[in-house]
Coordinates of C-alpha atoms in Angstrom, one line a residue:
L1 CA -8.2 35.7 10.9
A2 CA -7.9 35.1 14.6
I3 CA -5.9 37.0 17.2
W4 CA -4.5 34.9 19.9
E5 CA -2.9 36.3 23.1
Q6 CA -2.0 35.6 26.8
W7 CA 0.4 32.9 25.8
Q8 CA 2.0 30.7 28.4
E9 CA 5.6 29.6 28.6
W10 CA 6.3 26.6 26.7
Q11 CA 6.0 23.3 28.8
P12 CA 9.2 21.0 28.7
C13 CA 9.7 18.7 25.7
S14 CA 7.8 15.4 26.2
R15 CA 11.2 13.5 25.5
T16 CA 14.9 14.3 26.6
C17 CA 16.0 12.8 23.4
G18 CA 14.7 11.8 20.1
A19 CA 11.7 13.7 18.6
G20 CA 9.1 15.0 21.2
T21 CA 6.7 17.8 21.3
R22 CA 6.2 20.8 23.6
I23 CA 3.0 22.7 24.2
R24 CA 1.9 26.3 25.2
K25 CA -1.6 27.5 25.6
G26 CA -3.1 31.0 24.3
I27 CA -6.4 32.6 24.5
C28 CA -8.4 34.0 21.3
Q29 CA -8.9 37.5 21.7
S30 CA -10.9 38.3 18.6
G31 CA -11.2 36.9 15.0
I32 CA -13.3 35.3 12.5
N33 CA -12.0 31.9 13.1
C34 CA -12.4 31.8 16.9
T35 CA -14.5 33.0 19.8
K36 CA -13.3 35.4 22.4
G37 CA -11.8 33.5 25.4
E38 CA -11.6 30.3 23.6
P39 CA -8.2 28.5 24.6
I40 CA -6.0 26.8 21.8
L41 CA -3.0 24.7 22.2
D42 CA 0.1 25.7 20.2
I43 CA 2.4 22.5 19.6
Q44 CA 5.9 22.3 18.5
L45 CA 8.6 19.6 17.6
C46 CA 11.7 19.7 20.0
N47 CA 14.6 17.4 20.9
G48 CA 15.6 16.3 17.8
N49 CA 19.0 14.7 19.4
S50 CA 19.3 11.2 18.9
C51 CA 19.3 8.7 21.7
G52 CA 22.5 6.6 22.8
T53 CA 21.8 2.8 23.5
S54 CA 21.4 3.8 27.0
G55 CA 18.8 6.3 26.4
E56 CA 21.3 9.2 27.1
L57 CA 21.9 12.0 24.7
S58 CA 24.8 11.1 22.1

């Protein structure tokens, strides 16, 4: 297992409505599956709100 630390804040969602993604970065501290100092991206789904016909939240 790897130990990931030094997580940055989540970046804003890639979309204001409709499904998008947001990303944060971390650094490997130790573990079998990573090299110390190796960066990683954590990706999460965000903004599941549907878009109105004008592209605004409905």
